[in-house]
XYZ file of C-alpha atoms in Angstrom:
767
model
C -24.193 -19.065 -1.125
C -20.512 -18.393 -1.849
C -19.528 -21.612 -0.040
C -22.020 -23.623 -2.078
C -20.656 -22.178 -5.314
C -17.132 -23.004 -4.125
C -18.163 -26.618 -3.577
C -19.708 -26.831 -7.019
C -16.788 -25.214 -8.877
C -14.300 -27.326 -6.897
C -16.031 -30.542 -7.865
C -16.185 -29.523 -11.538
C -12.516 -28.507 -11.561
C -11.472 -31.782 -9.959
C -13.382 -33.754 -12.598
C -11.695 -31.728 -15.338
C -8.163 -32.070 -13.944
C -8.478 -35.807 -13.374
C -9.813 -36.245 -16.892
C -12.979 -37.942 -15.703
C -16.049 -37.923 -17.917
C -18.974 -36.148 -16.277
C -21.103 -39.242 -16.703
C -18.676 -41.517 -14.871
C -19.153 -42.204 -11.182
C -16.267 -40.722 -9.141
C -16.142 -41.605 -5.495
C -13.499 -39.048 -4.505
C -15.467 -36.120 -5.875
C -18.686 -37.315 -4.330
C -16.959 -37.559 -0.963
C -17.159 -33.764 -0.833
C -20.906 -34.109 -0.501
C -22.213 -36.652 2.017
C -25.679 -36.614 0.505
C -24.287 -37.477 -2.914
C -22.206 -40.322 -1.498
C -25.322 -41.903 -0.059
C -26.858 -42.100 -3.526
C -24.018 -43.965 -5.197
C -21.646 -41.235 -6.444
C -23.715 -40.120 -9.431
C -22.885 -36.633 -10.818
C -26.624 -36.091 -11.236
C -27.014 -36.631 -7.506
C -24.203 -34.122 -7.041
C -26.210 -31.542 -8.989
C -29.284 -32.375 -6.942
C -27.346 -31.899 -3.683
C -26.190 -28.431 -4.769
C -29.725 -27.530 -5.846
C -31.065 -28.525 -2.415
C -28.513 -26.317 -0.682
C -29.421 -23.359 -2.891
C -33.108 -23.955 -2.143
C -32.379 -23.949 1.606
C -30.630 -20.593 1.273
C -33.536 -19.128 -0.693
C -36.003 -20.372 1.908
C -33.946 -18.739 4.667
C -33.955 -15.436 2.777
C -37.707 -15.658 2.243
C -38.182 -16.290 5.962
C -36.086 -13.226 6.827
C -38.148 -11.105 4.437
C -41.392 -12.308 6.076
C -40.059 -11.466 9.542
C -39.152 -7.976 8.314
C -42.738 -7.383 7.228
C -44.146 -9.072 10.337
C -42.257 -6.785 12.717
C -42.550 -3.694 10.531
C -38.820 -3.145 10.032
C -38.068 -0.221 7.720
C -35.349 -0.419 5.084
C -33.180 2.665 5.332
C -30.888 3.019 2.333
C -28.367 5.839 2.432
C -27.287 7.018 -0.985
C -23.567 7.248 -1.607
C -23.714 11.008 -2.007
C -25.569 11.500 1.273
C -23.886 11.593 4.669
C -25.791 10.225 7.615
C -23.688 12.018 10.198
C -23.141 15.719 9.589
C -20.564 17.425 11.757
C -21.276 20.464 13.918
C -20.446 23.669 11.961
C -17.143 25.237 13.030
C -16.609 28.891 13.932
C -13.553 31.125 13.654
C -13.042 32.075 17.310
C -10.689 30.051 19.522
C -8.862 30.338 22.830
C -5.170 30.075 21.900
C -4.289 29.005 25.440
C -6.095 25.729 24.718
C -3.862 24.870 21.756
C -1.040 22.550 22.834
C 1.918 21.485 20.739
C 1.815 21.772 16.953
C 4.550 24.432 17.035
C 6.033 23.236 13.755
C 2.656 23.077 11.989
C 1.560 26.462 13.366
C 4.758 28.138 12.227
C 4.662 26.492 8.804
C 1.011 27.400 8.237
C 1.386 31.057 9.232
C 4.533 31.421 7.102
C 2.778 30.034 4.056
C -0.201 32.320 4.573
C 2.043 35.364 4.837
C 4.489 34.588 2.039
C 3.996 36.315 -1.297
C 2.432 34.312 -4.099
C 4.321 33.951 -7.362
C 3.634 36.563 -10.026
C 2.270 33.851 -12.301
C -0.433 32.976 -9.741
C -3.872 33.896 -11.056
C -6.409 33.877 -8.286
C -6.019 33.076 -4.588
C -3.295 30.620 -3.559
C -4.780 27.442 -2.024
C -3.228 25.911 1.108
C -4.516 22.608 2.517
C -4.452 20.964 5.933
C -4.867 17.206 5.447
C -5.365 14.569 8.144
C -7.734 12.030 9.655
C -10.882 13.027 11.530
C -10.281 14.276 15.074
C -6.618 15.076 14.439
C -6.962 18.852 14.970
C -7.128 20.383 11.471
C -9.947 22.790 12.336
C -8.142 23.953 15.473
C -5.048 24.758 13.407
C -7.141 26.666 10.876
C -8.798 28.645 13.682
C -5.391 29.482 15.130
C -4.090 30.758 11.788
C -7.241 32.773 11.115
C -6.881 34.549 14.467
C -3.117 35.086 14.246
C -2.268 38.803 14.627
C 0.115 38.900 11.659
C -2.432 37.185 9.438
C -5.121 39.630 10.544
C -2.999 42.624 9.553
C -2.377 41.426 6.032
C -5.263 39.182 5.016
C -8.247 40.038 7.202
C -8.848 43.710 6.504
C -12.058 43.241 4.536
C -14.597 41.799 6.975
C -17.484 42.469 4.594
C -16.254 39.913 2.059
C -17.153 36.813 4.045
C -20.528 38.312 4.870
C -21.168 39.016 1.179
C -20.332 35.421 0.244
C -22.595 34.043 2.975
C -25.441 36.330 1.924
C -25.009 35.290 -1.690
C -25.115 31.606 -0.810
C -28.186 31.938 1.416
C -30.126 34.708 -0.317
C -33.441 33.403 -1.618
C -34.561 36.386 -3.721
C -35.439 35.658 -7.320
C -32.415 37.765 -8.344
C -30.206 34.935 -7.119
C -32.168 31.932 -8.231
C -29.858 31.488 -11.175
C -26.474 30.056 -10.225
C -24.776 32.439 -12.627
C -26.224 35.433 -10.785
C -24.971 34.065 -7.475
C -21.418 33.705 -8.812
C -21.520 37.233 -10.232
C -22.623 38.563 -6.858
C -19.615 36.949 -5.135
C -17.267 38.130 -7.879
C -18.462 41.713 -7.449
C -17.800 41.793 -3.699
C -14.289 40.268 -3.797
C -13.047 42.383 -6.712
C -9.931 44.373 -5.824
C -9.724 43.113 -2.244
C -7.179 40.910 -0.491
C -8.863 38.087 1.390
C -8.355 34.966 3.453
C -11.129 32.440 2.902
C -11.227 29.370 5.176
C -13.180 26.344 3.947
C -13.430 23.773 6.728
C -13.995 20.029 6.262
C -14.135 19.979 2.458
C -15.318 16.780 0.761
C -15.977 17.872 -2.828
C -14.030 15.891 -5.449
C -15.792 17.391 -8.463
C -13.282 19.678 -10.196
C -15.983 21.300 -12.342
C -17.908 22.487 -9.274
C -14.753 23.848 -7.641
C -13.564 25.532 -10.836
C -16.757 27.569 -11.161
C -16.483 28.859 -7.597
C -12.737 29.497 -7.839
C -13.072 31.456 -11.081
C -15.336 34.009 -9.432
C -12.602 34.671 -6.826
C -9.921 35.516 -9.379
C -10.858 39.209 -9.276
C -9.473 39.575 -5.733
C -6.077 41.156 -5.113
C -2.839 39.267 -5.726
C -1.671 37.569 -2.524
C -5.113 36.397 -1.396
C -5.258 32.945 0.190
C -7.749 30.099 0.550
C -7.158 27.732 3.470
C -8.978 24.402 3.364
C -9.133 21.494 5.807
C -9.912 18.041 4.476
C -9.437 14.366 5.211
C -8.737 13.566 1.573
C -5.479 14.372 -0.148
C -7.310 14.006 -3.459
C -9.531 16.955 -2.504
C -6.461 19.103 -1.857
C -5.001 18.222 -5.241
C -8.279 18.752 -7.103
C -8.483 22.232 -5.581
C -4.990 23.003 -6.871
C -3.253 23.333 -3.518
C 0.145 24.985 -3.784
C 1.015 23.652 -0.328
C -0.292 20.548 1.437
C 0.433 20.338 5.164
C -0.048 16.898 6.703
C -1.442 17.063 10.236
C -0.186 14.116 12.279
C -0.893 12.816 15.782
C 0.244 14.640 18.911
C 3.128 13.365 20.991
C 2.237 11.752 24.310
C 3.480 14.874 26.125
C 1.312 17.179 24.012
C -1.659 14.859 24.389
C -1.191 14.964 28.168
C -1.368 18.771 28.145
C -4.704 18.607 26.286
C -6.009 16.030 28.755
C -4.679 17.826 31.829
C -6.271 21.180 30.966
C -9.755 19.623 30.960
C -9.584 16.487 33.094
C -8.051 18.144 36.162
C -9.992 21.386 35.976
C -11.503 22.245 39.386
C -9.730 19.407 41.204
C -7.714 19.883 44.388
C -3.964 19.301 44.531
C -4.520 16.074 46.485
C -6.973 14.751 43.893
C -4.549 15.627 41.101
C -1.735 13.712 42.791
C -3.944 10.640 43.301
C -5.275 10.620 39.741
C -2.259 11.663 37.678
C -0.741 8.181 37.355
C -4.025 6.722 36.065
C -4.488 9.750 33.815
C -1.125 9.217 32.145
C -2.037 5.590 31.449
C -5.365 6.716 29.986
C -3.487 9.064 27.649
C -1.840 6.070 25.993
C -5.310 4.944 24.882
C -5.769 8.257 23.043
C -2.949 7.408 20.587
C -2.157 11.056 19.909
C -5.666 12.060 18.826
C -6.633 15.368 20.496
C -10.355 14.695 19.982
C -10.122 11.477 22.018
C -8.067 13.205 24.730
C -10.609 16.038 24.966
C -13.575 13.670 25.020
C -12.223 11.420 27.781
C -10.941 14.418 29.778
C -14.357 16.083 29.588
C -15.946 12.870 30.858
C -13.501 12.616 33.791
C -13.891 16.259 34.695
C -16.868 15.352 36.884
C -15.313 12.158 38.287
C -13.093 12.515 41.334
C -12.375 8.999 42.614
C -9.609 6.633 41.581
C -12.165 3.857 41.017
C -14.081 5.939 38.465
C -10.878 6.773 36.605
C -9.710 3.151 36.790
C -12.988 2.004 35.207
C -12.339 4.288 32.236
C -8.768 3.007 31.962
C -9.896 -0.628 31.897
C -12.688 -0.043 29.375
C -12.279 -0.643 25.678
C -12.284 2.659 23.815
C -15.661 1.959 22.152
C -17.253 0.909 25.441
C -17.007 4.506 26.659
C -20.315 6.030 25.585
C -18.998 9.587 25.270
C -16.042 8.476 23.147
C -18.278 6.420 20.894
C -20.643 9.364 20.459
C -18.004 12.029 19.774
C -15.392 10.006 17.892
C -17.673 7.658 16.007
C -19.337 10.517 14.132
C -16.206 11.861 12.378
C -14.896 8.377 11.629
C -18.266 7.236 10.311
C -18.369 10.338 8.145
C -15.111 9.295 6.484
C -16.219 5.664 6.272
C -19.622 6.431 4.741
C -17.921 8.477 2.023
C -16.028 5.412 0.807
C -17.269 3.496 -2.245
C -19.025 0.309 -1.100
C -16.307 -1.991 -2.469
C -13.603 -0.041 -0.642
C -15.498 -0.260 2.668
C -15.039 -4.020 2.877
C -11.347 -3.605 2.045
C -10.999 -1.221 4.997
C -12.845 -3.368 7.545
C -10.699 -6.342 6.490
C -7.717 -4.488 8.016
C -9.180 -5.366 11.430
C -7.539 -8.812 11.151
C -4.037 -7.340 11.499
C -2.564 -6.880 14.978
C -2.508 -3.310 16.251
C 0.495 -1.219 15.249
C 1.730 -3.889 12.857
C 3.396 -3.029 9.572
C 1.234 -3.943 6.610
C 2.848 -4.731 3.264
C 0.747 -3.163 0.549
C 1.181 -5.985 -1.980
C 0.324 -8.610 0.635
C -2.788 -6.688 1.657
C -3.944 -6.467 -1.954
C -3.406 -10.209 -2.387
C -5.541 -10.881 0.688
C -8.279 -8.661 -0.737
C -8.066 -10.699 -3.927
C -8.379 -13.953 -1.971
C -11.524 -12.609 -0.316
C -13.051 -11.780 -3.702
C -13.123 -8.033 -2.988
C -11.442 -7.109 -6.271
C -13.530 -9.127 -8.693
C -14.964 -6.982 -11.463
C -16.031 -7.003 -15.083
C -13.648 -4.239 -16.105
C -10.580 -4.882 -18.228
C -8.275 -3.843 -15.373
C -6.094 -6.422 -13.643
C -7.087 -7.155 -10.038
C -3.722 -5.844 -8.835
C -4.482 -2.485 -10.468
C -7.894 -2.318 -8.810
C -6.314 -3.212 -5.459
C -3.750 -0.439 -5.952
C -6.601 1.965 -6.705
C -8.514 0.965 -3.552
C -5.362 1.202 -1.424
C -4.669 4.715 -2.698
C -8.241 5.760 -1.880
C -7.794 4.624 1.731
C -4.322 6.165 1.977
C -5.432 9.523 0.577
C -8.311 9.649 3.085
C -6.059 9.116 6.112
C -7.136 5.537 6.911
C -3.465 4.506 6.630
C -0.364 6.226 8.032
C 3.406 5.827 8.630
C 4.136 5.113 4.988
C 7.373 3.500 3.827
C 8.262 4.325 0.230
C 10.498 2.601 -2.294
C 13.047 3.889 -4.801
C 10.200 5.017 -7.066
C 8.426 6.994 -4.356
C 5.543 4.516 -4.206
C 4.187 3.230 -0.904
C 5.141 -0.361 -0.116
C 4.326 -0.495 3.605
C 2.007 1.285 6.033
C 0.257 1.125 9.391
C -3.293 1.693 10.602
C -3.673 4.175 13.461
C -4.732 2.342 16.631
C -8.001 4.291 16.923
C -8.798 3.646 13.254
C -7.966 -0.035 13.861
C -10.373 -0.055 16.822
C -12.970 1.517 14.552
C -12.469 -1.215 11.927
C -12.905 -3.907 14.590
C -15.955 -2.059 15.905
C -17.549 -2.142 12.442
C -16.989 -5.871 11.950
C -17.327 -6.962 15.579
C -20.111 -9.397 14.669
C -18.246 -10.840 11.695
C -14.561 -10.979 12.638
C -13.219 -12.989 15.556
C -9.494 -12.915 16.306
C -8.397 -16.214 17.867
C -5.158 -18.154 18.179
C -5.466 -21.339 16.147
C -3.412 -24.314 17.333
C -1.750 -26.417 14.669
C -2.608 -30.042 14.037
C -5.789 -32.004 13.409
C -7.996 -29.761 15.560
C -7.215 -26.723 13.411
C -8.595 -28.435 10.318
C -12.094 -28.725 11.755
C -12.616 -25.120 10.613
C -13.369 -26.158 7.043
C -15.009 -22.837 6.163
C -11.887 -20.692 6.801
C -10.470 -18.726 3.865
C -7.161 -17.679 5.356
C -4.930 -19.784 7.593
C -1.590 -18.809 9.051
C 0.501 -20.776 11.537
C 2.663 -18.599 13.766
C 4.257 -21.439 15.713
C 6.769 -23.955 14.351
C 5.323 -27.185 13.013
C 7.077 -30.250 11.607
C 4.539 -31.309 9.022
C 1.254 -30.278 7.466
C -1.620 -32.692 8.247
C -2.579 -34.833 5.282
C -6.262 -34.017 5.718
C -5.613 -30.403 4.765
C -7.482 -31.293 1.571
C -10.733 -30.808 3.489
C -10.187 -27.042 3.550
C -11.765 -26.703 0.114
C -12.574 -23.001 0.600
C -8.983 -22.064 1.459
C -7.566 -19.377 -0.822
C -4.539 -18.089 1.086
C -2.059 -20.369 2.867
C 0.914 -18.785 4.643
C 3.519 -21.225 5.970
C 6.429 -18.772 5.860
C 9.377 -19.328 8.224
C 8.263 -22.855 9.154
C 11.853 -24.090 9.285
C 11.037 -27.628 10.440
C 8.886 -28.546 7.450
C 10.754 -30.792 4.995
C 7.939 -31.630 2.592
C 4.376 -30.688 1.773
C 1.754 -33.444 1.483
C 0.356 -34.349 -1.914
C -3.121 -33.742 -0.483
C -2.331 -30.025 -0.430
C -2.828 -30.164 -4.199
C -6.525 -30.901 -3.583
C -6.999 -27.257 -2.487
C -8.391 -26.277 -5.870
C -9.377 -22.760 -4.764
C -5.922 -21.853 -3.428
C -4.691 -18.537 -4.859
C -1.582 -17.872 -2.767
C 0.953 -20.307 -1.302
C 3.597 -18.614 0.863
C 6.502 -20.840 1.928
C 9.321 -18.277 2.097
C 12.088 -18.959 4.635
C 11.116 -22.639 4.904
C 14.831 -23.372 4.814
C 14.540 -27.161 5.179
C 11.801 -27.661 2.601
C 13.271 -30.090 0.061
C 10.501 -30.494 -2.476
C 7.054 -29.366 -3.542
C 4.240 -31.851 -4.210
C 4.403 -33.453 -7.652
C 0.718 -32.712 -8.137
C 1.146 -28.949 -7.806
C -0.141 -28.571 -11.360
C -3.649 -29.186 -9.994
C -3.669 -25.791 -8.264
C -5.058 -24.107 -11.385
C -6.188 -20.988 -9.498
C -2.783 -20.338 -7.897
C -1.586 -16.784 -8.603
C 1.268 -16.318 -6.125
C 4.023 -18.768 -5.204
C 6.208 -17.088 -2.583
C 9.105 -19.500 -2.139
C 12.165 -17.287 -1.756
C 14.889 -18.278 0.718
C 13.995 -21.958 0.431
C 17.654 -22.949 0.305
C 17.040 -26.713 0.325
C 14.587 -26.554 -2.585
C 16.637 -27.848 -5.522
C 13.977 -28.051 -8.221
C 10.338 -27.317 -9.053
C 7.959 -30.020 -10.316
C 7.065 -30.077 -14.012
C 3.447 -29.366 -13.050
C 4.379 -25.692 -12.606
C 3.764 -25.224 -16.330
C 0.055 -25.924 -15.768
C -0.366 -22.946 -13.409
C -1.331 -20.508 -16.139
C -2.780 -17.965 -13.677
C 0.558 -17.480 -11.890
C 1.526 -13.848 -11.470
C 4.543 -14.249 -9.201
C 7.177 -16.927 -8.597
C 9.757 -15.879 -6.043
C 12.197 -18.677 -6.894
C 11.970 -20.523 -10.199
C 14.658 -23.218 -10.007
C 15.693 -24.462 -13.433
C 16.457 -28.161 -13.897
C 18.423 -29.303 -10.899
C 19.390 -32.603 -12.515
C 16.068 -34.254 -11.773
C 13.867 -35.953 -14.369
C 10.780 -34.612 -12.615
C 12.105 -31.037 -12.575
C 10.686 -28.254 -14.702
C 12.793 -26.547 -17.351
C 13.053 -22.907 -18.331
C 10.659 -23.652 -21.178
C 8.000 -24.376 -18.533
C 7.555 -20.600 -18.248
C 6.179 -20.412 -21.785
C 2.512 -20.856 -20.826
C 2.681 -18.545 -17.800
C 1.661 -15.484 -19.799
C 0.354 -13.534 -16.780
C 3.718 -13.474 -14.973
C 4.534 -10.125 -13.379
C 7.453 -11.059 -11.111
C 9.913 -13.940 -11.447
C 13.307 -14.827 -9.969
C 15.070 -17.479 -12.007
C 17.826 -19.506 -10.310
C 20.138 -22.187 -11.683
C 20.631 -20.765 -15.161
C 24.022 -22.477 -15.177
C 22.136 -25.678 -15.999
C 20.628 -24.232 -19.174
C 22.808 -25.964 -21.743
C 20.904 -24.675 -24.752
C 20.563 -20.900 -25.126
C 17.584 -21.620 -27.348
C 15.747 -22.938 -24.298
C 15.861 -19.445 -22.822
C 14.186 -18.094 -25.933
C 11.524 -20.789 -25.790
C 10.433 -19.415 -22.401
C 9.082 -16.445 -24.443
C 9.536 -13.955 -21.614
C 9.434 -11.132 -24.149
C 5.767 -11.971 -24.836
C 4.757 -11.569 -21.206
C 3.600 -7.960 -21.398
C 2.939 -7.699 -17.655
C 6.430 -8.898 -16.639
C 8.161 -5.984 -14.917
C 10.293 -7.602 -12.189
C 12.933 -10.161 -13.184
C 15.937 -11.585 -11.368
C 18.381 -13.839 -13.231
C 21.104 -15.876 -11.508
C 23.679 -17.279 -13.941
C 26.518 -19.741 -13.628
C 27.260 -20.592 -17.222
C 29.662 -19.744 -20.047
C 27.134 -18.363 -22.505
C 24.789 -15.508 -21.672
C 21.683 -15.183 -23.877
C 22.273 -11.477 -24.626
C 19.542 -11.014 -27.223
C 17.053 -12.801 -24.989
C 17.616 -10.394 -22.098
C 17.648 -7.309 -24.327
C 14.253 -8.276 -25.752
C 12.578 -7.801 -22.352
C 11.674 -4.169 -22.967
C 8.865 -3.969 -20.378
C 11.120 -4.663 -17.385
C 11.107 -2.087 -14.598
C 13.131 -4.152 -12.104
C 16.106 -6.280 -13.156
C 18.666 -8.133 -11.056
C 21.589 -10.003 -12.645
C 23.931 -12.017 -10.462
C 26.519 -14.806 -10.255
C 27.463 -14.664 -13.929
C 31.106 -15.210 -12.998
C 32.598 -15.534 -16.493
C 31.117 -12.315 -17.841
C 33.881 -9.822 -18.782
C 31.675 -7.021 -20.079
C 28.297 -5.733 -18.960
C 25.353 -5.959 -21.300
C 24.109 -2.755 -23.013
C 21.302 -2.450 -20.488
C 20.824 1.259 -21.173
C 18.659 0.150 -24.088
C 15.999 -1.144 -21.700
C 13.928 2.022 -21.711
C 11.546 1.019 -18.895
C 14.156 0.056 -16.273
C 13.680 1.814 -12.925
C 15.768 -0.462 -10.688
C 18.939 -2.319 -11.684
C 21.092 -4.578 -9.506
C 24.237 -6.272 -10.803
C 26.213 -8.561 -8.537
C 28.792 -11.335 -8.416
C 30.208 -10.688 -11.907
C 33.826 -11.305 -10.983
C 35.141 -11.146 -14.547
C 34.206 -7.501 -15.124
C 37.183 -5.142 -14.646
C 35.849 -2.036 -16.373
C 32.461 -0.407 -16.952
C 32.264 2.009 -19.868
C 30.053 3.143 -22.718
C 29.176 -0.441 -23.623
C 26.982 -0.471 -20.489
C 24.937 2.450 -21.851
C 24.101 0.665 -25.070
C 23.599 3.876 -27.046
C 25.575 5.938 -29.523
C 25.318 9.641 -30.266
C 22.654 10.539 -32.796
C 23.992 11.401 -36.251
C 21.553 14.325 -36.383
C 23.220 15.910 -33.374
C 20.270 15.411 -31.022
C 20.747 13.943 -27.549
C 20.297 10.244 -26.844
C 19.172 9.037 -23.405
C 20.627 5.971 -21.702
C 18.607 4.536 -18.823
C 15.884 7.226 -19.167
C 13.816 5.995 -16.200
C 16.435 4.407 -13.933
C 16.042 5.552 -10.318
C 18.192 3.086 -8.360
C 21.458 1.402 -9.382
C 23.295 -1.147 -7.246
C 26.660 -2.848 -7.874
C 27.538 -5.619 -5.416
C 30.499 -8.007 -5.109
C 32.099 -6.868 -8.361
C 35.404 -7.947 -6.846
C 37.630 -7.283 -9.891
C 36.000 -4.023 -10.977
C 38.679 -1.296 -11.052
C 37.422 1.411 -13.390
C 34.042 2.998 -14.097
C 34.176 5.719 -16.719
C 31.764 6.788 -19.436
C 34.478 8.565 -21.437
C 33.136 10.553 -24.392
C 29.587 10.205 -23.088
C 30.302 13.083 -20.727
C 30.483 15.548 -23.616
C 26.728 15.976 -23.617
C 25.829 13.996 -26.740
C 24.440 11.249 -24.515
C 22.219 11.925 -21.501
C 22.851 9.322 -18.795
C 20.387 8.300 -16.076
C 18.500 11.628 -15.815
C 16.297 10.333 -12.958
C 18.887 8.510 -10.844
C 18.116 9.093 -7.152
C 19.949 6.222 -5.412
C 23.407 4.734 -6.010
C 24.597 1.783 -3.893
C 28.062 0.199 -4.071
C 28.701 -2.936 -1.994
C 31.845 -5.065 -1.854
C 33.629 -3.499 -4.855
C 37.054 -3.621 -3.223
C 39.219 -2.512 -6.178
C 37.038 0.230 -7.647
C 39.021 3.483 -7.560
C 36.390 6.146 -8.252
C 32.785 6.745 -9.246
C 31.872 8.604 -12.459
C 31.765 12.360 -11.847
C 28.826 12.559 -14.216
C 26.681 10.507 -11.831
C 27.875 12.169 -8.634
C 27.100 15.645 -9.956
C 23.461 14.866 -10.635
C 21.029 17.050 -8.696
C 18.534 14.169 -8.726
C 20.848 11.962 -6.626
C 19.432 11.762 -3.100
C 21.221 8.730 -1.670
C 24.794 7.424 -1.949
C 25.655 4.292 0.051
C 29.088 2.639 -0.097
C 29.377 -0.478 2.056
C 31.201 -3.774 2.385
C 34.851 -2.822 2.700
C 35.813 -0.273 0.054
C 38.970 1.322 1.568
C 39.758 3.477 -1.487
C 36.333 5.106 -1.346
C 36.557 5.608 2.379
C 39.573 7.878 1.904
C 38.563 9.463 -1.379
C 35.108 10.571 -0.198
C 35.870 11.133 3.493
C 33.696 13.920 4.904
C 35.356 17.358 4.616
C 38.914 15.988 4.172
C 38.594 13.572 1.217
C 39.879 14.836 -2.152
C 36.512 14.173 -3.822
C 34.273 15.148 -0.904
C 33.243 18.396 -2.700
C 31.799 16.261 -5.509
C 29.323 14.498 -3.220
C 28.633 16.973 -0.402
C 25.374 18.111 -2.071
C 23.845 14.609 -1.749
C 21.362 14.605 1.197
C 21.891 10.994 2.312
C 25.484 9.721 2.330
C 26.672 6.539 4.048
C 30.249 5.332 3.609
C 31.283 2.378 5.743
C-alpha cells in the first residue's frame, strides 16, 4: 500500500513541478504506470490504475482474513503493559567460587553499600546496577548481599524482608486496602537498618515508587536499597545516588566462566583436545556470561571434537539452548519497547556487526523509512532523539562516544543484540552486496541504496527508483557529475555526496527534489557553485556546503537561503564574493528559529557584524578565513553559543574585552559573557600575540562559566593563555597543537613556569 501511495504522490508532485494542468495528457508521468500508458496518458486513467492496485491489495487482505477463519488461527494480542516472557525469580544465595572477574564492579558496589549516607539523606540510599539482559547484574547483587562485611552492617534484621513479603502476599481483609499494606511495612522497618535488594526492576511510574519508598523512610539512617535494571531511566526515577554500569566480561573472564562448566568431569586428554575449539567458541559469546554459561552447559555432556565443532560452526540462534535461554531476557527487553521504537531497533540489523553508528545518520535513516512520522508538533529529529535515548537507556546500544556537550554522537550495537535484531527481522531484511551499474537499478522498490565500490558515473535510468528516499554516494571520488535524471527522484529525502572530490556540479534541476531534507556535500573541493534551484528546497534542514556565487550565472546567491526556513545546520563558503552586505541580511538567517549550527568562511573586506550578532539561537559557530579582520566580534553576546571555532584570521594581533561583548552592570551585579560556551578553539591565528581580558578579571564580569575544552592550534606567536580561563575548575581538556614553541616551554610538565596553573586539568596535550 505504501508503494502505491508513493506512486500516486510522485505523479501528482511531478505534475505540479512541471506546471502541467491536471487535465492535460502527460506522457512522462503516465510512463510510471504501464496500464495508464496503454489508455492514452489520461490522468483519469492514472486514477483508475491506482484504484485497481488498491482494490487488489484489499482483496489480498480479505483472502488472508478468510484463511485465518478457515484454519482457525487465533489472534493473540499482547498489551504493552504485559510481558509474554517472565523471568525465573532470583534468590539470594550464590556460590562465590563461580563468580569470575568483575573485581572492579564488586569492589565499587561493596564500598558504596558500606559508605555512610549523607546527613541530608531521608530514607534509604538507592544504588543501581544497570546493564543489558544476561550481563550479570543479578549475580553481582547476590555477591554483594552475601558479602561478610555487608552482612555485619546491613543484614542484622532478617525479619524485615519476611515482614515485607508477608505484607505483599497476605490476603486477609486487614490488608485489602493498599494503605493498610503500606502501614504494615512501615511498622516493621521502623528503627531498623536494612538492605533491600530489588532485582530486575521495570517500573517507570514515579508515583508508584514514591508510595513504596515513603513507607521505608522510618528505617535507620544508613539503610540501602540495591536495584538491578536494564533501564537507566528506572534508576533515575528511583532516585539512585549511584548508578553502576555493568559491562561485558573480557575474553579471559568469559573463558573462566565457560571452563568451569564446559570442562567439568572431563579427563585431561579431553580437555587438551577441546580447549582450542572452546576458546574459539568463547569469541561467539561476546563477553556475555549468560551465553558462556548456556553454551558451556550444553557442551558439558559432549565429549568429541566433532560435537564441539558443530557448535562452533552454528549461528548463535541456531543453537536451541542458546535461543531458549538468551531469547527470553532479550525478548523481555524488546517487548517492553513502545511499538514505534521496536521498528527503529530492528532497523539496526542493516548495519555490519561491530560498526560505529552515527546517531544523526541513524535518525535520518529512520526518517527515510517513515518511522518518525507523527501528528505531534515535535520535529522528526526531536522524536528520533527521543527514540534513540529510549534504546540507549535500555542497553540496546553501547560504547558511546560523546561530544563537547556530553551528548552521544556515536555508538555500537553489541554483537549478540545485533544477532537478536537480525533474528527478529530475518524474514524481512536480507543483507546482500549490490553491484553498481544497470543491474542494480532493477530493484525499483528499494528505499536505501549505498555503493561501497568506486564508480565513474551514476546510470541515467536512476529515475526509475521512484521509492528511493536515501542516496549515499559519499567518497565516490571518480564521479564528476550527477545526471539530470536524478532530479526525478521526487521522494528523495537525503543526498549524501561528501568526499566526492572530483564532483564539479550538481544537476540544474535539483529544485525538483522538493522533499529533500539533507544535502551532505562537505569536502567536495571541485564543487564551485550550487544551482539556483536550491532555493526551491524549502524542506532542507542541513546543507554541509553552501557555496555562494562562484561567478556563474546559474549559481545561487546568499539570498537563496531566504526561503529555507527549516534550516538547522549550514556551512556557507565563498562569502568573499558577497559584494553587498545587504545580501547577507536578505538571507534572513535570524528568522530561522531552528538554526543552531553555522559555519561562515569569509574572504572579503567588510564583515556584516550586525547580521552575525542577530543570530541569537546559534549553539555552534565557526568563523574562518576572514583575513582582513583586525578585531574579533563581540561574540560573548550570543547567549546560546556552546561551541565556537575561530580560524585563519591573520589580522588579529590581540584578543581582549571586545571579544566578550559585555560591560559591567551599573547596578553592580555580575554580567556573564559566553554563559553556555563549552568548547573554544583558535586555529591558525598566525599574528595573534596577546590574549588578555584585563579588567574583566576583577569579578564584575563572569567569563565562560561552563568552559570544559580549550584548543589552540597553529597560533605561533601567542605568548600566554588567560589565567582566568586556565584556573577554571570546569576545564577538563587543554590541547595545544601545531607548532607553538612558546607554549611548549611555558607549560612544560613539572618544569614550565606556568605548569602549576594547568596541572589540575585532567586532559592536557601539548605538542
